[in-house]
XYZ file of N, CA and C in Angstrom:
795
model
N 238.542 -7.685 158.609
C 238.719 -6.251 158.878
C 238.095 -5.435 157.752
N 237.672 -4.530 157.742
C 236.311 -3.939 157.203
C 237.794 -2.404 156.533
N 237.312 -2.108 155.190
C 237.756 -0.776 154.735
C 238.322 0.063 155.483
N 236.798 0.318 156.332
C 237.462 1.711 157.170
C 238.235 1.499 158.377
N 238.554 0.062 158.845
C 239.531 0.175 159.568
C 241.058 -0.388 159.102
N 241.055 -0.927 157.732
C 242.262 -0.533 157.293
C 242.654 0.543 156.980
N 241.892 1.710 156.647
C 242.198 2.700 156.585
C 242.999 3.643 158.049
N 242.095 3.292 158.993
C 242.565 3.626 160.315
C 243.779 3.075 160.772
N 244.041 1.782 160.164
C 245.345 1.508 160.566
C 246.812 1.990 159.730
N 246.276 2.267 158.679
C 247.782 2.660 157.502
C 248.034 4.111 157.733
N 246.292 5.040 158.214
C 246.850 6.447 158.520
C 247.835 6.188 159.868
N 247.536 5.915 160.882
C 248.357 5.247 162.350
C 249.704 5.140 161.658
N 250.303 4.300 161.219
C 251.156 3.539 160.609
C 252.008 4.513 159.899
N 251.364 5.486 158.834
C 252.137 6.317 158.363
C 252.637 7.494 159.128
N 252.072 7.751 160.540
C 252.406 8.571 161.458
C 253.652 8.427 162.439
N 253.412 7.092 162.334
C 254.607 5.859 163.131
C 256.001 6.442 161.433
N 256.199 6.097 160.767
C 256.376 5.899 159.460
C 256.131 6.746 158.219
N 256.797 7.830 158.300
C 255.943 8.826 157.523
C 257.109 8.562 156.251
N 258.018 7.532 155.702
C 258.653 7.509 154.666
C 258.541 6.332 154.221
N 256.989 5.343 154.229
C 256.962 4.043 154.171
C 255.984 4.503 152.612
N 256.935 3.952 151.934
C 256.178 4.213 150.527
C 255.055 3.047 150.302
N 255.141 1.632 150.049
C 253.700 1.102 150.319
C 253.182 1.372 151.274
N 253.015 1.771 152.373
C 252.184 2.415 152.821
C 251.380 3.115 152.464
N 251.571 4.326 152.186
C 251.291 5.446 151.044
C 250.543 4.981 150.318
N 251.089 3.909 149.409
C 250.154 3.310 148.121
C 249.126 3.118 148.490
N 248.878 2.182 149.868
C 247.752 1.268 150.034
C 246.809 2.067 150.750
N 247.602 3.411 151.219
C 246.226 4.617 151.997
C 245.890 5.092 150.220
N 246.606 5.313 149.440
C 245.614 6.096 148.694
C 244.379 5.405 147.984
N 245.007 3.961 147.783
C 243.770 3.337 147.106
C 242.502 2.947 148.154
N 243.081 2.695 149.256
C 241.501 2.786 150.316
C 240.923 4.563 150.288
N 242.086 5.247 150.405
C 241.179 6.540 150.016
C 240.223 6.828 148.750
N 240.640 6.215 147.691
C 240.013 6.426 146.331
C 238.797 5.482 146.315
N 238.871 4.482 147.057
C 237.797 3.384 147.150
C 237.084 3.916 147.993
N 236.897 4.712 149.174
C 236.987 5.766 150.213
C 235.281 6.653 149.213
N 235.810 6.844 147.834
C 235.485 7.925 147.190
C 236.291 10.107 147.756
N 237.132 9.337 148.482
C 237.934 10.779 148.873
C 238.974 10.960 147.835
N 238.814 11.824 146.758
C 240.001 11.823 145.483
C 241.312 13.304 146.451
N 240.792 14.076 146.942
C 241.387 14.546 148.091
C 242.853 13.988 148.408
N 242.262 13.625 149.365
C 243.036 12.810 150.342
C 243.210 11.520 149.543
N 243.255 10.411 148.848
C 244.162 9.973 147.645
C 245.247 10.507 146.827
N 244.646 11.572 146.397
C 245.475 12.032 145.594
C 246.784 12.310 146.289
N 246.675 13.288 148.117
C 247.679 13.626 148.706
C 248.198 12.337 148.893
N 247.736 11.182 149.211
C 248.790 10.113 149.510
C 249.611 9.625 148.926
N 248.848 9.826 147.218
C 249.706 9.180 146.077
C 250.730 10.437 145.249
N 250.547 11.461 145.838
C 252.012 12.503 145.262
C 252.615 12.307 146.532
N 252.149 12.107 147.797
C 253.795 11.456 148.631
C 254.365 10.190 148.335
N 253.812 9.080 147.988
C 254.326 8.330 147.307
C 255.343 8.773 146.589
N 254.896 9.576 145.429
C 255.652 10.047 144.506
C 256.817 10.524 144.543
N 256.739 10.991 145.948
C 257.931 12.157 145.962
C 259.152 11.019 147.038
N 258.318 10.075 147.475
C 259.485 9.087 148.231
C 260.027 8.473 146.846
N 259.548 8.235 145.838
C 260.267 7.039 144.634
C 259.557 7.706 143.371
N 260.464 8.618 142.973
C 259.891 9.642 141.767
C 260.022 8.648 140.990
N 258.704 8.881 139.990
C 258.367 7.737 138.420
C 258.393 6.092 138.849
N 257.622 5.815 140.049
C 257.606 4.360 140.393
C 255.854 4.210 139.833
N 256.003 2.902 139.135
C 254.756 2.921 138.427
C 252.847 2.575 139.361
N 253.945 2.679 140.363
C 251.911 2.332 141.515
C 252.167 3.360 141.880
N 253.096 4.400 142.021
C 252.465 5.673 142.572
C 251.932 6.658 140.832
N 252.547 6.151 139.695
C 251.640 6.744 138.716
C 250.400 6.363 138.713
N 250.550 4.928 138.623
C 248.988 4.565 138.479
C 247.988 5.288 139.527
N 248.142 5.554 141.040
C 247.216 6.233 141.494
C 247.271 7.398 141.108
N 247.827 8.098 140.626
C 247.440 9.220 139.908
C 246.876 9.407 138.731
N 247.232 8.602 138.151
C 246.290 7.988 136.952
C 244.544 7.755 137.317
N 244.688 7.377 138.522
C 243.358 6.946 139.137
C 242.532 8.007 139.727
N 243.812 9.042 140.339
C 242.668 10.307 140.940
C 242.206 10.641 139.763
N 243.009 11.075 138.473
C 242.666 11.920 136.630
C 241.312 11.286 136.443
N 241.617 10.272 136.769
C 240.359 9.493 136.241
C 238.840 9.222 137.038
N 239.158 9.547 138.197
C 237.937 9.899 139.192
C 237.510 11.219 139.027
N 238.199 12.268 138.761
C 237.916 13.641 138.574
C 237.615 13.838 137.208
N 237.123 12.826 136.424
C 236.858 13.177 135.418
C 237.755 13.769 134.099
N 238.918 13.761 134.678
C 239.916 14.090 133.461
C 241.104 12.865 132.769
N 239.890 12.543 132.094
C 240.090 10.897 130.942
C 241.680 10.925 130.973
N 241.906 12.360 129.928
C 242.794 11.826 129.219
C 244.005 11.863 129.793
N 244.189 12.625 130.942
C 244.980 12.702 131.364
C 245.491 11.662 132.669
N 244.286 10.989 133.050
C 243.926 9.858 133.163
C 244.862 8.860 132.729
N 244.594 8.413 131.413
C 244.933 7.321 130.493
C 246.555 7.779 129.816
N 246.857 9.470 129.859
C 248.415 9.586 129.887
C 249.139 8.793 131.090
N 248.801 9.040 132.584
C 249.151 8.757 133.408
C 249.474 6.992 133.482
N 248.359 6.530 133.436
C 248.252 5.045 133.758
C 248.984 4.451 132.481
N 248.985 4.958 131.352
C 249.830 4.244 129.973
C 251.758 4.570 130.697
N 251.771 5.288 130.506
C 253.092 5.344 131.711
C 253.805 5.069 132.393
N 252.623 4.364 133.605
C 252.750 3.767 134.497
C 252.791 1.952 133.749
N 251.754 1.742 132.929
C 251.680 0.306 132.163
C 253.236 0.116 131.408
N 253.489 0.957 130.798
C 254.905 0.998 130.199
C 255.867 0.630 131.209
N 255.790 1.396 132.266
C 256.967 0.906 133.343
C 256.760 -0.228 133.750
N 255.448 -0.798 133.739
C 255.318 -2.005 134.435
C 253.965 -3.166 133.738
N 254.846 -3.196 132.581
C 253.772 -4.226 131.503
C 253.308 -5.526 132.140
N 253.987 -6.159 133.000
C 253.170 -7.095 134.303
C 252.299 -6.835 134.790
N 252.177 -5.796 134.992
C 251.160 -5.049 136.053
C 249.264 -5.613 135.928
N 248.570 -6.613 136.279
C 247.205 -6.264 135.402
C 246.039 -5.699 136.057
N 246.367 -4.958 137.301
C 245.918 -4.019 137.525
C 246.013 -2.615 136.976
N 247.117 -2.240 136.661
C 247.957 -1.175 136.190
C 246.595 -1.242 134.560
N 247.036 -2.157 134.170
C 246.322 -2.592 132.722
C 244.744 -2.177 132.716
N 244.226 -2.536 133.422
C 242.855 -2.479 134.390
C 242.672 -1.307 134.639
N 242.831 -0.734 135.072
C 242.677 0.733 134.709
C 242.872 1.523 134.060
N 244.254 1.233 133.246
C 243.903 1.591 131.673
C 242.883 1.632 131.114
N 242.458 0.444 130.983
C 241.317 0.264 130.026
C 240.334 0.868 130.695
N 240.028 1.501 131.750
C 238.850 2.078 132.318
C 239.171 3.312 131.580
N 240.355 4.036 131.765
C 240.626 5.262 131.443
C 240.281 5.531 130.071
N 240.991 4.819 128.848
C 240.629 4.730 128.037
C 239.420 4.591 127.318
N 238.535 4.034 127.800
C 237.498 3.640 127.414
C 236.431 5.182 128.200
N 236.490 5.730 129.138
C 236.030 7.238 129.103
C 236.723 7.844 128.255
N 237.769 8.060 127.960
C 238.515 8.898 126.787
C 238.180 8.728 125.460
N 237.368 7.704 125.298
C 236.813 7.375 124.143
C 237.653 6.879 123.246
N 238.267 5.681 123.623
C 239.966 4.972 122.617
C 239.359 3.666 122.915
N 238.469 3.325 122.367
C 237.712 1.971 122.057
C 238.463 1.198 122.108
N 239.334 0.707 120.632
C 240.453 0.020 120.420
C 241.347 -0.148 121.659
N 242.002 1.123 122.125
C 242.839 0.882 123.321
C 242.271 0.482 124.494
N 241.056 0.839 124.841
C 240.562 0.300 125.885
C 240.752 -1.013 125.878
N 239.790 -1.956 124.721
C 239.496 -3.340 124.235
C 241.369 -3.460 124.554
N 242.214 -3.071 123.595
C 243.365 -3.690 124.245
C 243.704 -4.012 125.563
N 244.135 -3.004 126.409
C 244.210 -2.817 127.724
C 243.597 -3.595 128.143
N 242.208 -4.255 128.235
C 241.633 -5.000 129.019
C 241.952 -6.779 128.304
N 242.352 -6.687 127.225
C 243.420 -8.231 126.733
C 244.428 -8.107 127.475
N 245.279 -7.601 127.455
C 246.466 -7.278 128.760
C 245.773 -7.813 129.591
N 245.396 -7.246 130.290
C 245.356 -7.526 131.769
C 244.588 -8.652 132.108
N 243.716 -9.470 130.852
C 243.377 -10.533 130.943
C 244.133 -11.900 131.085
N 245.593 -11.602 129.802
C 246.770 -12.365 129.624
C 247.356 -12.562 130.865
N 247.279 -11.383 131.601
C 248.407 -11.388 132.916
C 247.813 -12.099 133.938
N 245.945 -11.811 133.738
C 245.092 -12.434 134.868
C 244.023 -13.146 134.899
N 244.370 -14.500 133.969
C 243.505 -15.389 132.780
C 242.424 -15.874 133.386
N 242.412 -15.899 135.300
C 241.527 -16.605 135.591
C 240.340 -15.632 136.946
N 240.509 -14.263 136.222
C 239.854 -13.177 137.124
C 238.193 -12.479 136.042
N 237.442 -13.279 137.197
C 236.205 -12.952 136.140
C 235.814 -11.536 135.875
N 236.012 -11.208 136.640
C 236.028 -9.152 136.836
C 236.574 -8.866 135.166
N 238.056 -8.891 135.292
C 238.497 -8.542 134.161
C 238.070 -9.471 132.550
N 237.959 -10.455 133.243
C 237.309 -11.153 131.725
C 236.289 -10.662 131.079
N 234.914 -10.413 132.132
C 234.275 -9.775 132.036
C 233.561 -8.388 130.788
N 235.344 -7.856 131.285
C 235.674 -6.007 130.777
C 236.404 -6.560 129.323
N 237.098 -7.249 129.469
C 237.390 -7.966 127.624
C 236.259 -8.382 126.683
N 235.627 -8.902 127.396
C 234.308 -9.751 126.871
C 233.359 -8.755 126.136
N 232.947 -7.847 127.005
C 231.848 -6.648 126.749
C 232.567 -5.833 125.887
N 234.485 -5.406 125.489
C 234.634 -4.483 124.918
C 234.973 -5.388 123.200
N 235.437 -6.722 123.289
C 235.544 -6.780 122.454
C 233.538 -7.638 121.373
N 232.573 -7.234 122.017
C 231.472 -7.827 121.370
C 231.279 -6.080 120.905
N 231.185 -5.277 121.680
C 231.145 -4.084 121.009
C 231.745 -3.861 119.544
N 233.421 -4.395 119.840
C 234.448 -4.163 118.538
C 233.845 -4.800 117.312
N 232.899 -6.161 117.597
C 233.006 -6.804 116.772
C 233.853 -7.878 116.434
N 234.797 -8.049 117.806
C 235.900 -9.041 117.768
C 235.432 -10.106 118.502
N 235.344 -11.525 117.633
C 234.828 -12.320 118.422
C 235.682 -13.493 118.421
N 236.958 -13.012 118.712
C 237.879 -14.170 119.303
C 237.687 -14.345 120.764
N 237.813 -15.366 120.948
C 237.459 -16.026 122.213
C 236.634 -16.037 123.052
N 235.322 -15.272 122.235
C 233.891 -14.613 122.617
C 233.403 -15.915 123.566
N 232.966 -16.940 123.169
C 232.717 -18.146 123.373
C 233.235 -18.697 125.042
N 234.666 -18.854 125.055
C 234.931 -19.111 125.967
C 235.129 -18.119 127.361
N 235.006 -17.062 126.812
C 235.072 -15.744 127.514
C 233.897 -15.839 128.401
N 232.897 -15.945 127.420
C 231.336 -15.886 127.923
C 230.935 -16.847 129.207
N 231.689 -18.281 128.831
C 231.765 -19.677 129.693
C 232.172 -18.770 131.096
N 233.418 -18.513 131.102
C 234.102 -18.521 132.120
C 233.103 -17.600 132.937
N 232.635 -16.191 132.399
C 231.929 -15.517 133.292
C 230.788 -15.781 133.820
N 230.175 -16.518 133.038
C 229.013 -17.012 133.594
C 229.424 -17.931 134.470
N 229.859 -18.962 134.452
C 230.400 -19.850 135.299
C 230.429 -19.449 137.054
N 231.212 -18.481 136.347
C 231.993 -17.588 137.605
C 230.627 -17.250 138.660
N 229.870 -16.731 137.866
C 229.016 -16.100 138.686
C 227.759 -17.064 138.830
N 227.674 -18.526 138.277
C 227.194 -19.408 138.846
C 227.051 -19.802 139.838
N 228.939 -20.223 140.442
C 229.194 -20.672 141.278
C 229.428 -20.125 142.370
N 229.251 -18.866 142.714
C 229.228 -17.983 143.413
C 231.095 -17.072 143.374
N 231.876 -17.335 142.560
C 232.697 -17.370 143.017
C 233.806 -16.108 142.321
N 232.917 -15.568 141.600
C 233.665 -14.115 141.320
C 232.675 -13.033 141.034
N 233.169 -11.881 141.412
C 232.368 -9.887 141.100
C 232.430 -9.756 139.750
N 231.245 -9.389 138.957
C 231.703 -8.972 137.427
C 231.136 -7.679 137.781
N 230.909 -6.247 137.052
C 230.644 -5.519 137.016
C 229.130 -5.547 135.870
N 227.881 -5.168 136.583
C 227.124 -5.469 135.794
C 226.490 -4.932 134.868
N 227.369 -3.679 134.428
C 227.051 -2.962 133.206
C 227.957 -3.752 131.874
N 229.075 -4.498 132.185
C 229.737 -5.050 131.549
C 228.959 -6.399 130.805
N 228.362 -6.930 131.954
C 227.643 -8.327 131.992
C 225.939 -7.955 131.036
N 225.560 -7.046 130.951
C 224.412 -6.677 130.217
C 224.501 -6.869 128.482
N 225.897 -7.533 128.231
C 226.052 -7.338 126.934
C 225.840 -8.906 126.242
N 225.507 -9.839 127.569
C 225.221 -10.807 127.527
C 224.218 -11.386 127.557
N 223.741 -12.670 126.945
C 222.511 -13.353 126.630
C 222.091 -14.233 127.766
N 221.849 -13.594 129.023
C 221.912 -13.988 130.170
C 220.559 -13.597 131.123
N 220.089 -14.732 131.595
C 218.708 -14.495 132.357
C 218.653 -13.716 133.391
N 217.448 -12.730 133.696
C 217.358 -12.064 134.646
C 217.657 -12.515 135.809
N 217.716 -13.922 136.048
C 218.017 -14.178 137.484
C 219.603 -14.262 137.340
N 220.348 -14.624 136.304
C 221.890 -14.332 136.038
C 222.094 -12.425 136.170
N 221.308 -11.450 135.969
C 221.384 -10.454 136.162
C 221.327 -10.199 137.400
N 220.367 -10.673 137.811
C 219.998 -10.221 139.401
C 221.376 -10.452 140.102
N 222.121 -11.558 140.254
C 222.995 -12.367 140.816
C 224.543 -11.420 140.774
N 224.485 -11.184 139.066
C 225.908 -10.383 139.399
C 225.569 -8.970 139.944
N 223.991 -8.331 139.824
C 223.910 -6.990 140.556
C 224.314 -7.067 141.803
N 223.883 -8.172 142.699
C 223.736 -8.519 144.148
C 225.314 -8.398 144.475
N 225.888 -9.560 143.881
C 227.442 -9.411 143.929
C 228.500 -8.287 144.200
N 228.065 -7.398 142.946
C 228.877 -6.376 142.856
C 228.121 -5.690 143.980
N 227.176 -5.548 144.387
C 226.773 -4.586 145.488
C 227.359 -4.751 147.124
N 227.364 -6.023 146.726
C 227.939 -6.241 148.157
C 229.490 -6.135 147.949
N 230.106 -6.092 147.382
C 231.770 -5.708 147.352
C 231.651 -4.529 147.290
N 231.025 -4.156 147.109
C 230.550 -2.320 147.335
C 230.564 -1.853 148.859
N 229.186 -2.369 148.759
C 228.927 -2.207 150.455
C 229.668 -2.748 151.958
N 230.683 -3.675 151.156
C 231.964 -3.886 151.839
C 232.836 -3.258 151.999
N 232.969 -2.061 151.731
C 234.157 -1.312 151.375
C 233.749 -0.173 151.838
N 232.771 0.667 151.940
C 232.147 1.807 153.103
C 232.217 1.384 154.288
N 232.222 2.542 154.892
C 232.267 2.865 156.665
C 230.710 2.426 156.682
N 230.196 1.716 157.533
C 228.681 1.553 158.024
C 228.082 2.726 158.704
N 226.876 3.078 158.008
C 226.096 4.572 159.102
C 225.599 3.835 160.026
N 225.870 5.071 161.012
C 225.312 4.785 162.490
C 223.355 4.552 162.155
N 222.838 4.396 163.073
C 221.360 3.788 163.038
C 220.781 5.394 163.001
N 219.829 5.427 162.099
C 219.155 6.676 162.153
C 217.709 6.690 162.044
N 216.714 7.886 163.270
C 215.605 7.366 163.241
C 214.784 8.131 162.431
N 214.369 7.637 162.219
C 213.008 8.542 161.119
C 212.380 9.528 162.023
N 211.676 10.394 160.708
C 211.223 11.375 161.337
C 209.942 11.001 162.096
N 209.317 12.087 162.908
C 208.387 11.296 163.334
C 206.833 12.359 162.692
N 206.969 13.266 162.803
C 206.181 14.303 162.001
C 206.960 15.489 161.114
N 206.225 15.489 159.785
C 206.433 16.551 158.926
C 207.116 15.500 157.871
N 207.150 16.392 156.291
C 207.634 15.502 155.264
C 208.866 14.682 155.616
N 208.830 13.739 155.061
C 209.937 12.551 155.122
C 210.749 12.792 153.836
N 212.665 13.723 154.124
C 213.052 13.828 153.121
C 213.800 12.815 152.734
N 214.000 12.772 151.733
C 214.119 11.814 150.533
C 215.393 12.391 149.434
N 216.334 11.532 149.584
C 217.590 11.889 148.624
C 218.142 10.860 147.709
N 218.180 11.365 146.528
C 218.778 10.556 145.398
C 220.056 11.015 144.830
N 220.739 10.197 144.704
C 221.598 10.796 143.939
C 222.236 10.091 142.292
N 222.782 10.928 142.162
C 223.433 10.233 140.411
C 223.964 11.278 139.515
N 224.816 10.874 138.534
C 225.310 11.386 137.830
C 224.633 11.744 136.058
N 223.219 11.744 136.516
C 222.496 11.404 135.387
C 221.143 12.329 135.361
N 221.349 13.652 136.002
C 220.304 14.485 136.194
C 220.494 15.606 135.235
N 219.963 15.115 134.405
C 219.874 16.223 132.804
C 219.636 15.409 131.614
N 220.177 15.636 130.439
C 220.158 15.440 129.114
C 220.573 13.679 129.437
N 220.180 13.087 130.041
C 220.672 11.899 129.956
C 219.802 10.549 130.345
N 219.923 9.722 129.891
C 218.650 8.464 130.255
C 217.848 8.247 131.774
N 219.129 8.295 133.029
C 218.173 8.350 134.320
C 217.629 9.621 134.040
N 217.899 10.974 133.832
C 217.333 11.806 133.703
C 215.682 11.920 133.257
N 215.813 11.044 131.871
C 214.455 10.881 131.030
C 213.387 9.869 131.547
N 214.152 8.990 132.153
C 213.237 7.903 132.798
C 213.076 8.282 134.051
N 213.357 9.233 134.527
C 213.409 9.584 136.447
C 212.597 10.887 136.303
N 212.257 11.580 135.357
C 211.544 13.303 135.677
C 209.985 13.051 135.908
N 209.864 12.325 135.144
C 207.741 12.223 135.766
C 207.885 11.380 136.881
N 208.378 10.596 137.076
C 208.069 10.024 138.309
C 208.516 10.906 139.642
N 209.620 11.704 139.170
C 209.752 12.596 140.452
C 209.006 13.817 140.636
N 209.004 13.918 139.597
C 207.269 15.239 139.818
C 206.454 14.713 140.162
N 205.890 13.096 139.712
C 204.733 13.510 140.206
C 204.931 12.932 141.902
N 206.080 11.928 142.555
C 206.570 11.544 144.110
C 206.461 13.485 144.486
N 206.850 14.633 144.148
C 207.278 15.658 144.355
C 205.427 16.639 144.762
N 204.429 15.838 144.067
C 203.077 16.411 144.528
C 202.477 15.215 145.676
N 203.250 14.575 146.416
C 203.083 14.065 147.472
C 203.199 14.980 148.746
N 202.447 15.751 149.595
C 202.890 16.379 150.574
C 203.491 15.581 151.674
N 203.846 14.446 151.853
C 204.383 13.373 152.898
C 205.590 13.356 152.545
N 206.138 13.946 150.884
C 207.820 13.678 150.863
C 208.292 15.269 150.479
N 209.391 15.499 150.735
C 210.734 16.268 150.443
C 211.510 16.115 149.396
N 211.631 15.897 148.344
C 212.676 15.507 147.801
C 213.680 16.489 147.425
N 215.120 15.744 147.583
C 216.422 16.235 147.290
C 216.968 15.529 146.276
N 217.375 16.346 145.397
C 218.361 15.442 144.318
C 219.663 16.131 144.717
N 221.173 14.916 144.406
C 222.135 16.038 144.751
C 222.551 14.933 143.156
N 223.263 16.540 142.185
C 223.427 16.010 140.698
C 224.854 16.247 140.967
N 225.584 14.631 140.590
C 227.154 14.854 140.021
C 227.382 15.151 138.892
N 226.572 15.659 137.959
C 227.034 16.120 136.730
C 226.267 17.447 137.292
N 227.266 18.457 135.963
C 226.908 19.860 136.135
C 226.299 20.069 135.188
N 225.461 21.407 135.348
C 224.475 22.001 134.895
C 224.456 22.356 133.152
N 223.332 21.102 132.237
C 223.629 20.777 131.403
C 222.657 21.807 130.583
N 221.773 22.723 130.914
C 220.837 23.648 130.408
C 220.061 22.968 130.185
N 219.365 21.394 130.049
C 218.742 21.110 129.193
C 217.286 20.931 129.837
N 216.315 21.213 129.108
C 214.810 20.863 129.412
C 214.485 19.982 130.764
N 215.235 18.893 130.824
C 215.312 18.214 131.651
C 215.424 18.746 132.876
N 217.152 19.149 133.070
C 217.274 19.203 134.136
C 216.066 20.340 134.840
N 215.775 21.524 134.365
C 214.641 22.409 134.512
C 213.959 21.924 135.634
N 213.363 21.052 134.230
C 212.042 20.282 135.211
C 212.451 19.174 136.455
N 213.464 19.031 136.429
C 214.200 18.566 137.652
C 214.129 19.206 138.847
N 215.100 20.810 138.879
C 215.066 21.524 139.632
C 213.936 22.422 139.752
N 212.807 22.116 138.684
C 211.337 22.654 139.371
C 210.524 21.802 140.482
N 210.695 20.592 140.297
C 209.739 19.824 140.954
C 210.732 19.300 142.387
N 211.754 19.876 142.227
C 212.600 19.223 143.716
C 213.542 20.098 143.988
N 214.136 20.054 144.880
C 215.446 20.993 145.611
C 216.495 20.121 145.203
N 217.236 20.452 143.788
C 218.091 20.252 143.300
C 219.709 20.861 144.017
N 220.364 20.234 144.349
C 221.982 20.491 144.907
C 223.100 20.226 144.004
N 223.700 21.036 143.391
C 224.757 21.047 142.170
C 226.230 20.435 143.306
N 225.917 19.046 143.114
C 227.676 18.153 143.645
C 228.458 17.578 142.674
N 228.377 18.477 141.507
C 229.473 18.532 140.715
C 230.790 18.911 140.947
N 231.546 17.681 140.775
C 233.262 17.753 140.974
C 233.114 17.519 142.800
C-alpha cells in the first residue's frame, strides 16, 4: 500500500473515529512526509488536545518547528518530548536533526548516539552518528560505524541519507548506490502524477526547484548554466526558490535570466 493511500485510509478512519489518538499520530506523520506542514501540524495539535503532553504528539510538533524552519523551537519541542520518552529512537532522531539546524553540534552528535544505543542495528541512524561524530573529531567507534554502513548498503539492505554518507572514503559507485536508495524511499512515499503530455509547439517550460537560489553553492554552480539554458528560445525556464529573498548578486542574476517564483515558507 503506497503513502497516499494510507493516508486515504487514516483520514476515513478518523471520520469513523474522530477521538482515536494514534490515529492522529500516524495522519500527521504521513502528512509531514506528505510535505503538507498544514495539515500535520492540525493533526498533531488534535493529538494533543486528546492526551495533553504525550510525547509522539510533541514530537510531531517538534517536527512541524522543524519543517518550518524554526530550529529552535524545533529542538525545544522534541528535547521534551525525548525527556518524556528517553526510549524513544525516533523521538532521538529527530532531535538530532533539530539540533543540528540549530546549530548544537555537540547535542546533535549526542542525540544521534541515543538513538543509535536504542537502534544499534539501523543503518540510517548509524549513518547520522558516523558523519556527526567525524565532524566532532570523535573517533570512537568510527571504524566499526563505517563497517556497518557500508555493509548495509552493500547488501542492499538499508537507506542512509547521502549527504551523511559523503563524509566517507567511499567509491562513486558506493555513492551512486546510497543516492539511488534514498531516492527511491523517497519516491515511495509521494502520490504518483498522472501521465502528462508534452507540449507540442512553443517553448518547453522547464522547472527547478531548491532551496539554494541565492548566496549559496547550488546558487553559484547553477547561475551560468541557467543563463546561458535561458538564451535557448526552445526553453522557458521557471525557478520556484524555497529560500527567501537573500539580496545577493546571485539571486539578481537568477531572476534576470528566468521567471523566478518566491515559495518561501
Amino acid at each position: 500500500m503506497s503513502a497516499w493511500q494510507q493516508r486515504q485510509q487514516l483520514q476515513q478512519a478518523i471520520t469513523r473515529q474522530p477521538g482515536d489518538f494514534v490515529a492522529w499520530v500516524m495522519l500527521a506523520d504521513l502528512e509531514l512526509e506528505a510535505g503538507d506542514i498544514a495539515a500535520g501540524e492540525q493533526a498533531a495539535r488534535r493529538a494533543l488536545q486528546l492526551r495533553p503532553n504525550h510525547p509522539e504528539a510533541l514530537a510531531r510538533l517538534g517536527r512541524v518547528a522543524w519543517m518550518a524552519g524554526a530550529h529552535a523551537d524545533a529542538a525545544k519541542l522534541l528535547g521534551q518530548a525525548s525527556a518524556l520518552a528517553p526510549e524513544h529512537p525516533g523521538i532521538a532522531l529527530w532531535l538530532g536533526h533539530a539540533l543540528e539546524d540549530a546549530n548544537d553540534a555537540e547535542g546533535a552528535s549526542a542525540a544521534y548516539r541515543r538513538a543509535h544505543a536504542l537502534m544499534p542495528d539501523e543503518p540510517y541512524i548509524a549513518a547520522q552518528r558516523l558523519a556527526w561524530q567525524r565532524r566532532l573529531c570523535d573517533w570512537q567507534d568510527v571504524d566499526a560505524l563505517a563497517a556497518q554502513v557500508r555493509g548495509a548498503l552493500a547488501s542492499g539492505q538499508g537507506v542512509v541519507e547521502p549527504f551523511a554518507f559523503l563524509s566517507e572514503d567511499a567509491s562513486a559507485a558506493e555513492q551512486l548506490a546510497c543516492a539511488r536508495a534514498r531516492a527511491a524511499a523517497v519516491a515511495a512515499s509521494v502520490r504518483p502524477l498522472p501521465p502528462v503530455k508534452l507540449r507540442e509547439r512553443g517553448p518547453l517550460r522547464v522547472g527547478f526547484l531548491s532551496n539554494g537560489f541565492g548566496a549559496h553553492p547550488t546558487g553559484l554552480l547553477t547561475v551560468a548554466l541557467l543563463e546561458n539554458m535561458s538564451q535557448d528560445p526552445a526553453l522557458h525556464l521557471h525557478l520556484f526558490a524555497l529560500n527567501a529573498e537573500d539580496g545577493s548578486r546571485i539571486r539578481q542574476r537568477l531572476q534576470s535570466a528566468t521567471r523566478l517564483h518566491d515559495a518561501a515558507g
